[in-house]
Amino acid sequence: MHDTIIVLDYGSQYSQLIARRVREANVYCELYSWRTPAAKILSHNPKGFILSGGPNSVYDEGAPTLPDYVLESGLPVLGICYGMQLLAHKLGGRVASSQAREYGRALLHLDSPDHPLFAHMPHSAEGLPVWMSHGDKVEALAPHFRPIAHSDNAPFAAAADEQRRYYTVQFHPEVVHTEQGTQLLSNFVHTICGCHADWTPANFIEEQVAAIRAQVGNGRVVLGLSGGVDSAVAAALIHRAIGDQLTSVFVDHGLLRWGEAEQVVDTFQDRFGMNLVAVNAIEEYLDMLAGITDPERKRKLIGEKFVRIFEREARKLGQIDFLAQGTIYPDVIESAAKDRPEAHTIKTHHNVGGLPDDMQFQLVEPLRWLFKDEVRRMGTALGLPDEIVWRQPFPGPGLAIRCLGEITWERLEKLRKADAIFTSELAAAGLLRWGTAQAFAVLLPVKSVGVMGDQRTYDEVVALRAVTTDDFMTADWARLDLDLLARVSRRIVNEVKGINRVTYDITSKPPGTIEWE
Ligand code: XMP
């Protein structure tokens, strides 16, 4: 069992980030609602607790509280923002409620530069940039606490009770704007909690290989490979554990990006030597989608068809005992949060949610404790190519919801070519992996007049979409270089027959969405 840190979630938008940062310090960490029963939390045998921020005031009626087991455990505790106020409130300090929020960058001055919480954090007289986002603040420290850092606005930007190993910070060490925040969290988990740095891809792979073998025994496993990162990494990991007992089913619905289908077959069948059933279902999908323009109808039909084809192929394989899925930790956290906070819900993959009752499999979900960046690290460690590991998120219904209006093979091919030009230019500029979170082309259901040579043209229009975002809930349009946009536009109009106009989408989310449908 790994040395484990538990983050108790008080509702901050940054709670998941805390857990990610701790894992970046190679320490295993799980995020749970503060309401989770003590027995569940203590079964992890944690080495320390981190209390997240949250939107409440400790004075709100029904405000989230600090469960008794946290302090009774005698373990180190780090309280961040609301977590700091909660500790102060509980231990006899005073929290000042406030209507005004302090939001944004502040400079932190260390009163105790040698404090272990601040080890390896170079600082100057100017102060350390940190990110504040709070209304209430601690006005009087609880007995036995002493201030260890201040900012212009907060005399107690950080405070500690060394004896009991309680540490509190008003700012958010987990966000990138707190430039040395990762180091601070690393100091807490390593030096103060004494955790070993044993959460590494190699360790994880070794453990999961053993766990998968123990779960599956001699059974047979089927997995739906979509071309995306999660199912690809799950396939590679399970294959390493049980080899030929795994069969992956890849349904080519003709709605993938340029070269994607070939790459899946090439990687998994040819290079990994995996049992792969590649189904060419392009005609079937095109027939089904003919004349359909409503986005939700497209989604529904595509999802249902996938289930039917997957079922058909799985039945052909004979006795199958397990269904493997690329569920990842954010899915687990989100589904648990939707129901009772303490519930441990399994989210059914949207693609295979509707399998018939006589096809109930046990689930194998080796990635359910990993964040996306960890999934990518595992993928690389398992030998998957960068093009798969670093692929941007792609919606389940694929190009169908980027091909606005009627879906025909000819229109899909146009879209695929335009998209490949855009993304290859972004890749060449180093903007596909970093710099844009999602970038793609959309084929619009309009024609416009143009002129090429001496000829009047009347052809279709492509919109380019590129966004930056951390969580895909909100997004901003990427401020791409104008010369790059000019090159992409020129190439698309010259190289893709049937497109004579290119536009760039400058709508953020909200009010827009990332996809156009
Ligand atoms: P929107 O367009 O809602 O997209 O801003 C947010 C994220 O969700 C993806 N997306 C989908 N993913 N099936 C999926 O698997 C879908 O039907 C779907 N619709 C949107 C989108 O690509 C973006 O990453």
Short mmCIF file of N, CA, C and O in Angstrom, two decimals, residues 384-497:
data_model
loop_
_atom_site.label_atom_id
_atom_site.label_comp_id
_atom_site.label_asym_id
_atom_site.label_seq_id
_atom_site.Cartn_x
_atom_site.Cartn_y
_atom_site.Cartn_z
N LEU A 384 3.21 3.51 -25.83
CA LEU A 384 2.29 4.01 -26.86
C LEU A 384 2.92 5.23 -27.55
O LEU A 384 3.62 6.01 -26.92
N PRO A 385 2.63 5.41 -28.85
CA PRO A 385 3.22 6.55 -29.55
C PRO A 385 2.63 7.88 -29.08
O PRO A 385 1.47 7.94 -28.64
N ASP A 386 3.41 8.95 -29.23
CA ASP A 386 2.99 10.29 -28.80
C ASP A 386 1.67 10.71 -29.44
O ASP A 386 0.86 11.39 -28.82
N GLU A 387 1.47 10.31 -30.71
CA GLU A 387 0.25 10.76 -31.40
C GLU A 387 -1.01 10.26 -30.70
O GLU A 387 -2.04 10.90 -30.74
N ILE A 388 -0.90 9.11 -30.06
CA ILE A 388 -2.07 8.61 -29.32
C ILE A 388 -2.09 9.20 -27.91
O ILE A 388 -3.10 9.70 -27.44
N VAL A 389 -0.92 9.18 -27.27
CA VAL A 389 -0.85 9.63 -25.87
C VAL A 389 -1.24 11.11 -25.73
O VAL A 389 -1.88 11.51 -24.77
N TRP A 390 -0.86 11.91 -26.69
CA TRP A 390 -1.08 13.36 -26.58
C TRP A 390 -2.25 13.84 -27.42
O TRP A 390 -2.39 15.03 -27.66
N ARG A 391 -3.07 12.92 -27.88
CA ARG A 391 -4.22 13.29 -28.68
C ARG A 391 -5.18 14.18 -27.87
O ARG A 391 -5.43 13.92 -26.70
N GLN A 392 -5.69 15.20 -28.52
CA GLN A 392 -6.65 16.06 -27.83
C GLN A 392 -7.97 15.32 -27.66
O GLN A 392 -8.28 14.42 -28.42
N PRO A 393 -8.79 15.73 -26.67
CA PRO A 393 -10.07 15.07 -26.48
C PRO A 393 -10.93 15.14 -27.75
O PRO A 393 -10.88 16.15 -28.46
N PHE A 394 -11.64 14.09 -27.99
CA PHE A 394 -12.44 13.99 -29.21
C PHE A 394 -13.80 13.43 -28.80
O PHE A 394 -13.87 12.44 -28.07
N PRO A 395 -14.89 14.05 -29.21
CA PRO A 395 -16.19 13.60 -28.73
C PRO A 395 -16.57 12.22 -29.25
O PRO A 395 -16.19 11.86 -30.37
N GLY A 396 -17.32 11.47 -28.46
CA GLY A 396 -17.78 10.14 -28.86
C GLY A 396 -18.43 10.12 -30.25
O GLY A 396 -18.09 9.25 -31.08
N PRO A 397 -19.33 11.06 -30.56
CA PRO A 397 -19.97 11.04 -31.88
C PRO A 397 -19.05 11.51 -33.01
O PRO A 397 -19.47 11.58 -34.18
N GLY A 398 -17.81 11.86 -32.66
CA GLY A 398 -16.79 12.16 -33.65
C GLY A 398 -17.16 13.30 -34.58
O GLY A 398 -17.81 14.27 -34.18
N LEU A 399 -16.73 13.18 -35.83
CA LEU A 399 -16.92 14.27 -36.78
C LEU A 399 -18.38 14.53 -37.10
O LEU A 399 -18.71 15.55 -37.71
N ALA A 400 -19.27 13.62 -36.70
CA ALA A 400 -20.70 13.83 -37.00
C ALA A 400 -21.19 15.15 -36.43
O ALA A 400 -22.03 15.82 -37.03
N ILE A 401 -20.65 15.54 -35.24
CA ILE A 401 -21.13 16.80 -34.66
C ILE A 401 -20.24 17.99 -35.03
O ILE A 401 -20.40 19.08 -34.52
N ARG A 402 -19.30 17.72 -35.97
CA ARG A 402 -18.51 18.83 -36.52
C ARG A 402 -18.84 19.02 -38.00
O ARG A 402 -18.31 19.91 -38.66
N CYS A 403 -19.63 18.10 -38.52
CA CYS A 403 -20.08 18.18 -39.91
C CYS A 403 -21.53 18.66 -39.81
O CYS A 403 -22.45 17.85 -39.72
N LEU A 404 -21.69 19.98 -39.75
CA LEU A 404 -23.03 20.53 -39.51
C LEU A 404 -23.89 20.31 -40.74
O LEU A 404 -23.42 20.45 -41.87
N GLY A 405 -25.17 19.99 -40.49
CA GLY A 405 -26.04 19.70 -41.63
C GLY A 405 -25.92 18.23 -41.98
O GLY A 405 -25.66 17.39 -41.12
N GLU A 406 -26.07 17.93 -43.24
CA GLU A 406 -26.16 16.53 -43.64
C GLU A 406 -24.78 15.85 -43.67
O GLU A 406 -23.79 16.47 -44.06
N ILE A 407 -24.77 14.60 -43.24
CA ILE A 407 -23.51 13.88 -43.21
C ILE A 407 -23.40 12.98 -44.43
O ILE A 407 -24.20 12.06 -44.60
N THR A 408 -22.43 13.29 -45.29
CA THR A 408 -22.16 12.40 -46.43
C THR A 408 -20.67 12.09 -46.39
O THR A 408 -19.89 12.82 -45.76
N TRP A 409 -20.27 11.03 -47.08
CA TRP A 409 -18.86 10.67 -47.11
C TRP A 409 -18.02 11.81 -47.69
O TRP A 409 -16.95 12.15 -47.18
N GLU A 410 -18.56 12.42 -48.75
CA GLU A 410 -17.82 13.50 -49.41
C GLU A 410 -17.59 14.68 -48.44
O GLU A 410 -16.49 15.22 -48.36
N ARG A 411 -18.62 15.02 -47.69
CA ARG A 411 -18.48 16.14 -46.75
C ARG A 411 -17.54 15.77 -45.60
O ARG A 411 -16.73 16.58 -45.14
N LEU A 412 -17.62 14.51 -45.15
CA LEU A 412 -16.72 14.08 -44.08
C LEU A 412 -15.27 14.14 -44.53
O LEU A 412 -14.38 14.54 -43.77
N GLU A 413 -15.01 13.75 -45.77
CA GLU A 413 -13.65 13.76 -46.28
C GLU A 413 -13.12 15.20 -46.39
O GLU A 413 -11.95 15.47 -46.06
N LYS A 414 -13.97 16.11 -46.81
CA LYS A 414 -13.58 17.52 -46.87
C LYS A 414 -13.17 18.02 -45.48
O LYS A 414 -12.15 18.66 -45.28
N LEU A 415 -14.05 17.68 -44.53
CA LEU A 415 -13.81 18.12 -43.15
C LEU A 415 -12.52 17.52 -42.61
O LEU A 415 -11.69 18.20 -41.98
N ARG A 416 -12.33 16.23 -42.88
CA ARG A 416 -11.12 15.55 -42.39
C ARG A 416 -9.85 16.21 -42.94
O ARG A 416 -8.88 16.41 -42.22
N LYS A 417 -9.90 16.55 -44.24
CA LYS A 417 -8.71 17.17 -44.85
C LYS A 417 -8.45 18.55 -44.25
O LYS A 417 -7.32 18.90 -43.94
N ALA A 418 -9.52 19.34 -44.12
CA ALA A 418 -9.35 20.69 -43.56
C ALA A 418 -8.83 20.59 -42.13
O ALA A 418 -7.92 21.32 -41.73
N ASP A 419 -9.38 19.66 -41.38
CA ASP A 419 -8.98 19.48 -39.98
C ASP A 419 -7.50 19.06 -39.90
O ASP A 419 -6.75 19.55 -39.05
N ALA A 420 -7.09 18.17 -40.82
CA ALA A 420 -5.71 17.70 -40.80
C ALA A 420 -4.74 18.84 -41.12
O ALA A 420 -3.66 18.94 -40.54
N ILE A 421 -5.15 19.72 -42.03
CA ILE A 421 -4.28 20.87 -42.36
C ILE A 421 -4.14 21.78 -41.13
O ILE A 421 -3.04 22.16 -40.73
N PHE A 422 -5.26 22.07 -40.51
CA PHE A 422 -5.24 22.96 -39.34
C PHE A 422 -4.40 22.35 -38.22
O PHE A 422 -3.48 22.99 -37.68
N THR A 423 -4.67 21.10 -37.91
CA THR A 423 -3.97 20.52 -36.76
C THR A 423 -2.49 20.26 -37.07
O THR A 423 -1.65 20.37 -36.19
N SER A 424 -2.17 19.95 -38.34
CA SER A 424 -0.74 19.74 -38.62
C SER A 424 0.02 21.06 -38.54
O SER A 424 1.17 21.10 -38.09
N GLU A 425 -0.60 22.15 -38.95
CA GLU A 425 0.07 23.46 -38.82
C GLU A 425 0.23 23.83 -37.34
O GLU A 425 1.26 24.36 -36.94
N LEU A 426 -0.78 23.52 -36.55
CA LEU A 426 -0.66 23.80 -35.11
C LEU A 426 0.44 22.94 -34.49
O LEU A 426 1.24 23.42 -33.68
N ALA A 427 0.49 21.68 -34.91
CA ALA A 427 1.51 20.78 -34.37
C ALA A 427 2.90 21.31 -34.72
O ALA A 427 3.80 21.34 -33.89
N ALA A 428 3.06 21.76 -35.97
CA ALA A 428 4.37 22.27 -36.41
C ALA A 428 4.76 23.50 -35.59
O ALA A 428 5.94 23.75 -35.36
N ALA A 429 3.77 24.27 -35.16
CA ALA A 429 4.06 25.47 -34.36
C ALA A 429 4.14 25.12 -32.87
O ALA A 429 4.26 26.01 -32.03
N GLY A 430 4.03 23.83 -32.55
CA GLY A 430 4.11 23.41 -31.14
C GLY A 430 2.86 23.77 -30.34
O GLY A 430 2.90 23.87 -29.12
N LEU A 431 1.75 23.96 -31.03
CA LEU A 431 0.55 24.45 -30.33
C LEU A 431 -0.54 23.39 -30.14
O LEU A 431 -1.61 23.69 -29.65
N LEU A 432 -0.25 22.16 -30.56
CA LEU A 432 -1.28 21.15 -30.42
C LEU A 432 -1.21 20.49 -29.05
O LEU A 432 -2.22 20.21 -28.42
N ARG A 433 0.02 20.26 -28.61
CA ARG A 433 0.21 19.60 -27.31
C ARG A 433 0.08 20.60 -26.18
O ARG A 433 -0.54 20.34 -25.18
N TRP A 434 0.70 21.73 -26.33
CA TRP A 434 0.58 22.82 -25.37
C TRP A 434 0.02 24.01 -26.13
O TRP A 434 0.28 24.17 -27.31
N GLY A 435 -0.72 24.86 -25.50
CA GLY A 435 -1.15 26.10 -26.18
C GLY A 435 -2.59 26.05 -26.64
O GLY A 435 -3.24 27.08 -26.70
N THR A 436 -3.08 24.87 -27.00
CA THR A 436 -4.52 24.75 -27.25
C THR A 436 -4.98 23.47 -26.56
O THR A 436 -4.26 22.47 -26.56
N ALA A 437 -6.16 23.51 -25.97
CA ALA A 437 -6.68 22.31 -25.30
C ALA A 437 -7.47 21.48 -26.30
O ALA A 437 -7.53 20.26 -26.20
N GLN A 438 -8.10 22.16 -27.23
CA GLN A 438 -8.84 21.48 -28.29
C GLN A 438 -8.82 22.39 -29.50
O GLN A 438 -9.07 23.60 -29.39
N ALA A 439 -8.49 21.83 -30.65
CA ALA A 439 -8.45 22.62 -31.88
C ALA A 439 -8.92 21.74 -33.02
O ALA A 439 -8.47 20.60 -33.14
N PHE A 440 -9.84 22.26 -33.82
CA PHE A 440 -10.41 21.42 -34.88
C PHE A 440 -11.13 22.29 -35.91
O PHE A 440 -11.33 23.49 -35.69
N ALA A 441 -11.50 21.65 -37.00
CA ALA A 441 -12.27 22.33 -38.04
C ALA A 441 -13.72 21.89 -37.97
O ALA A 441 -14.03 20.79 -37.52
N VAL A 442 -14.60 22.78 -38.39
CA VAL A 442 -16.04 22.49 -38.42
C VAL A 442 -16.51 22.81 -39.84
O VAL A 442 -16.17 23.86 -40.38
N LEU A 443 -17.28 21.90 -40.43
CA LEU A 443 -17.81 22.17 -41.77
C LEU A 443 -19.22 22.72 -41.63
O LEU A 443 -20.08 22.09 -41.01
N LEU A 444 -19.43 23.92 -42.20
CA LEU A 444 -20.72 24.59 -41.99
C LEU A 444 -21.72 24.23 -43.10
O LEU A 444 -21.32 23.97 -44.23
N PRO A 445 -22.99 24.29 -42.76
CA PRO A 445 -24.00 23.95 -43.76
C PRO A 445 -24.40 25.16 -44.60
O PRO A 445 -25.58 25.40 -44.83
N VAL A 446 -23.42 25.94 -45.01
CA VAL A 446 -23.72 27.09 -45.87
C VAL A 446 -22.74 27.11 -47.03
O VAL A 446 -21.62 26.62 -46.92
N LYS A 447 -23.18 27.72 -48.10
CA LYS A 447 -22.27 27.93 -49.23
C LYS A 447 -22.05 29.42 -49.39
O LYS A 447 -22.93 30.23 -49.05
N SER A 448 -20.89 29.76 -49.87
CA SER A 448 -20.64 31.18 -50.09
C SER A 448 -19.98 31.36 -51.46
O SER A 448 -19.37 30.44 -52.00
N VAL A 449 -20.10 32.56 -51.96
CA VAL A 449 -19.53 32.86 -53.28
C VAL A 449 -18.07 33.28 -53.12
O VAL A 449 -17.71 33.96 -52.17
N GLY A 450 -17.23 32.83 -54.03
CA GLY A 450 -15.84 33.24 -54.01
C GLY A 450 -15.33 33.38 -55.43
O GLY A 450 -16.08 33.16 -56.39
N VAL A 451 -14.05 33.70 -55.51
CA VAL A 451 -13.46 33.76 -56.85
C VAL A 451 -12.08 33.12 -56.80
O VAL A 451 -11.28 33.42 -55.92
N MET A 452 -11.84 32.19 -57.72
CA MET A 452 -10.52 31.54 -57.78
C MET A 452 -10.05 31.60 -59.22
O MET A 452 -10.75 31.10 -60.10
N GLY A 453 -8.89 32.18 -59.43
CA GLY A 453 -8.47 32.44 -60.81
C GLY A 453 -9.51 33.39 -61.40
O GLY A 453 -9.85 34.40 -60.78
N ASP A 454 -10.04 33.06 -62.57
CA ASP A 454 -11.08 33.91 -63.14
C ASP A 454 -12.46 33.33 -62.91
O ASP A 454 -13.44 33.78 -63.48
N GLN A 455 -12.50 32.29 -62.09
CA GLN A 455 -13.75 31.54 -61.93
C GLN A 455 -14.52 31.96 -60.69
O GLN A 455 -13.94 32.14 -59.63
N ARG A 456 -15.81 32.10 -60.85
CA ARG A 456 -16.67 32.27 -59.68
C ARG A 456 -16.83 30.89 -59.02
O ARG A 456 -16.98 29.89 -59.71
N THR A 457 -16.73 30.86 -57.69
CA THR A 457 -16.97 29.58 -57.01
C THR A 457 -18.18 29.74 -56.10
O THR A 457 -18.52 30.85 -55.68
N TYR A 458 -18.80 28.64 -55.80
CA TYR A 458 -19.94 28.64 -54.87
C TYR A 458 -19.78 27.37 -54.04
O TYR A 458 -20.25 26.29 -54.43
N ASP A 459 -19.03 27.48 -52.95
CA ASP A 459 -18.59 26.29 -52.22
C ASP A 459 -18.86 26.42 -50.72
O ASP A 459 -19.34 27.45 -50.25
N GLU A 460 -18.43 25.39 -50.00
CA GLU A 460 -18.74 25.34 -48.56
C GLU A 460 -17.72 26.12 -47.71
O GLU A 460 -16.62 26.44 -48.17
N VAL A 461 -18.11 26.34 -46.46
CA VAL A 461 -17.32 27.17 -45.54
C VAL A 461 -16.83 26.31 -44.37
O VAL A 461 -17.58 25.50 -43.83
N VAL A 462 -15.57 26.54 -43.98
CA VAL A 462 -15.02 25.86 -42.80
C VAL A 462 -14.80 26.89 -41.70
O VAL A 462 -14.32 27.99 -41.97
N ALA A 463 -15.16 26.52 -40.49
CA ALA A 463 -14.82 27.36 -39.34
C ALA A 463 -13.72 26.66 -38.56
O ALA A 463 -13.78 25.44 -38.36
N LEU A 464 -12.72 27.42 -38.14
CA LEU A 464 -11.67 26.86 -37.30
C LEU A 464 -12.00 27.19 -35.86
O LEU A 464 -12.43 28.31 -35.55
N ARG A 465 -11.80 26.21 -34.97
CA ARG A 465 -12.08 26.42 -33.56
C ARG A 465 -10.84 26.00 -32.77
O ARG A 465 -10.32 24.89 -32.99
N ALA A 466 -10.35 26.87 -31.92
CA ALA A 466 -9.22 26.50 -31.05
C ALA A 466 -9.45 27.15 -29.71
O ALA A 466 -9.71 28.36 -29.64
N VAL A 467 -9.41 26.37 -28.65
CA VAL A 467 -9.69 26.93 -27.33
C VAL A 467 -8.60 26.57 -26.32
O VAL A 467 -7.89 25.57 -26.47
N THR A 468 -8.52 27.42 -25.29
CA THR A 468 -7.69 27.10 -24.13
C THR A 468 -8.64 26.87 -22.96
O THR A 468 -9.64 27.59 -22.84
N THR A 469 -8.35 25.88 -22.17
CA THR A 469 -9.18 25.60 -21.00
C THR A 469 -8.46 24.60 -20.11
O THR A 469 -7.64 23.82 -20.57
N ASP A 470 -8.81 24.61 -18.82
CA ASP A 470 -8.27 23.60 -17.91
C ASP A 470 -9.27 22.48 -17.71
O ASP A 470 -8.91 21.33 -17.53
N ASP A 471 -10.55 22.83 -17.73
CA ASP A 471 -11.55 21.85 -17.31
C ASP A 471 -12.66 21.62 -18.34
O ASP A 471 -13.57 20.85 -18.09
N PHE A 472 -12.63 22.31 -19.45
CA PHE A 472 -13.64 22.18 -20.52
C PHE A 472 -15.03 22.66 -20.09
O PHE A 472 -15.97 22.55 -20.87
N MET A 473 -15.15 23.16 -18.86
CA MET A 473 -16.44 23.71 -18.43
C MET A 473 -16.55 25.16 -18.91
O MET A 473 -17.61 25.62 -19.28
N THR A 474 -15.44 25.86 -18.83
CA THR A 474 -15.37 27.19 -19.43
C THR A 474 -14.14 27.16 -20.35
O THR A 474 -13.24 26.34 -20.15
N ALA A 475 -14.15 28.03 -21.33
CA ALA A 475 -13.01 28.02 -22.27
C ALA A 475 -12.89 29.40 -22.92
O ALA A 475 -13.86 30.15 -23.01
N ASP A 476 -11.67 29.71 -23.35
CA ASP A 476 -11.46 30.95 -24.08
C ASP A 476 -10.96 30.58 -25.47
O ASP A 476 -10.32 29.55 -25.64
N TRP A 477 -11.25 31.42 -26.46
CA TRP A 477 -10.72 31.12 -27.79
C TRP A 477 -9.23 31.43 -27.82
O TRP A 477 -8.77 32.38 -27.19
N ALA A 478 -8.48 30.60 -28.49
CA ALA A 478 -7.02 30.75 -28.49
C ALA A 478 -6.62 31.93 -29.37
O ALA A 478 -7.12 32.07 -30.49
N ARG A 479 -5.72 32.76 -28.82
CA ARG A 479 -5.25 33.92 -29.60
C ARG A 479 -4.14 33.43 -30.53
O ARG A 479 -2.95 33.61 -30.26
N LEU A 480 -4.53 32.80 -31.62
CA LEU A 480 -3.53 32.23 -32.52
C LEU A 480 -2.86 33.33 -33.35
O LEU A 480 -3.47 34.36 -33.63
N ASP A 481 -1.65 33.03 -33.73
CA ASP A 481 -0.88 33.95 -34.54
C ASP A 481 -1.57 34.17 -35.89
O ASP A 481 -2.02 33.21 -36.53
N LEU A 482 -1.65 35.42 -36.33
CA LEU A 482 -2.40 35.72 -37.56
C LEU A 482 -1.74 35.11 -38.80
O LEU A 482 -2.43 34.67 -39.73
N ASP A 483 -0.41 35.05 -38.81
CA ASP A 483 0.26 34.44 -39.97
C ASP A 483 -0.07 32.95 -40.06
O ASP A 483 -0.21 32.40 -41.14
N LEU A 484 -0.16 32.32 -38.89
CA LEU A 484 -0.52 30.90 -38.88
C LEU A 484 -1.94 30.72 -39.43
O LEU A 484 -2.19 29.86 -40.28
N LEU A 485 -2.85 31.56 -38.98
CA LEU A 485 -4.24 31.47 -39.48
C LEU A 485 -4.28 31.71 -40.99
O LEU A 485 -5.00 31.03 -41.73
N ALA A 486 -3.47 32.67 -41.45
CA ALA A 486 -3.45 32.98 -42.89
C ALA A 486 -2.97 31.76 -43.68
O ALA A 486 -3.53 31.40 -44.72
N ARG A 487 -1.92 31.10 -43.15
CA ARG A 487 -1.36 29.93 -43.84
C ARG A 487 -2.39 28.80 -43.89
O ARG A 487 -2.58 28.16 -44.91
N VAL A 488 -3.06 28.58 -42.77
CA VAL A 488 -4.06 27.50 -42.71
C VAL A 488 -5.19 27.80 -43.69
O VAL A 488 -5.62 26.94 -44.46
N SER A 489 -5.65 29.03 -43.69
CA SER A 489 -6.76 29.41 -44.58
C SER A 489 -6.35 29.19 -46.04
O SER A 489 -7.10 28.59 -46.83
N ARG A 490 -5.15 29.66 -46.38
CA ARG A 490 -4.67 29.53 -47.77
C ARG A 490 -4.60 28.07 -48.16
O ARG A 490 -5.07 27.65 -49.20
N ARG A 491 -4.03 27.27 -47.26
CA ARG A 491 -3.86 25.85 -47.60
C ARG A 491 -5.20 25.14 -47.74
O ARG A 491 -5.40 24.34 -48.65
N ILE A 492 -6.13 25.44 -46.86
CA ILE A 492 -7.43 24.75 -46.94
C ILE A 492 -8.12 25.08 -48.25
O ILE A 492 -8.58 24.20 -48.98
N VAL A 493 -8.16 26.36 -48.60
CA VAL A 493 -8.87 26.74 -49.82
C VAL A 493 -8.17 26.18 -51.06
O VAL A 493 -8.81 25.74 -52.01
N ASN A 494 -6.84 26.15 -51.02
CA ASN A 494 -6.11 25.62 -52.18
C ASN A 494 -6.14 24.11 -52.27
O ASN A 494 -6.18 23.54 -53.34
N GLU A 495 -6.09 23.45 -51.11
CA GLU A 495 -5.90 21.99 -51.14
C GLU A 495 -7.17 21.18 -50.98
O GLU A 495 -7.20 20.01 -51.32
N VAL A 496 -8.22 21.78 -50.44
CA VAL A 496 -9.45 20.99 -50.23
C VAL A 496 -10.52 21.46 -51.22
O VAL A 496 -11.07 22.56 -51.08
N LYS A 497 -10.75 20.60 -52.17
CA LYS A 497 -11.73 20.94 -53.21
C LYS A 497 -13.12 21.07 -52.57
O LYS A 497 -13.51 20.23 -51.76
#
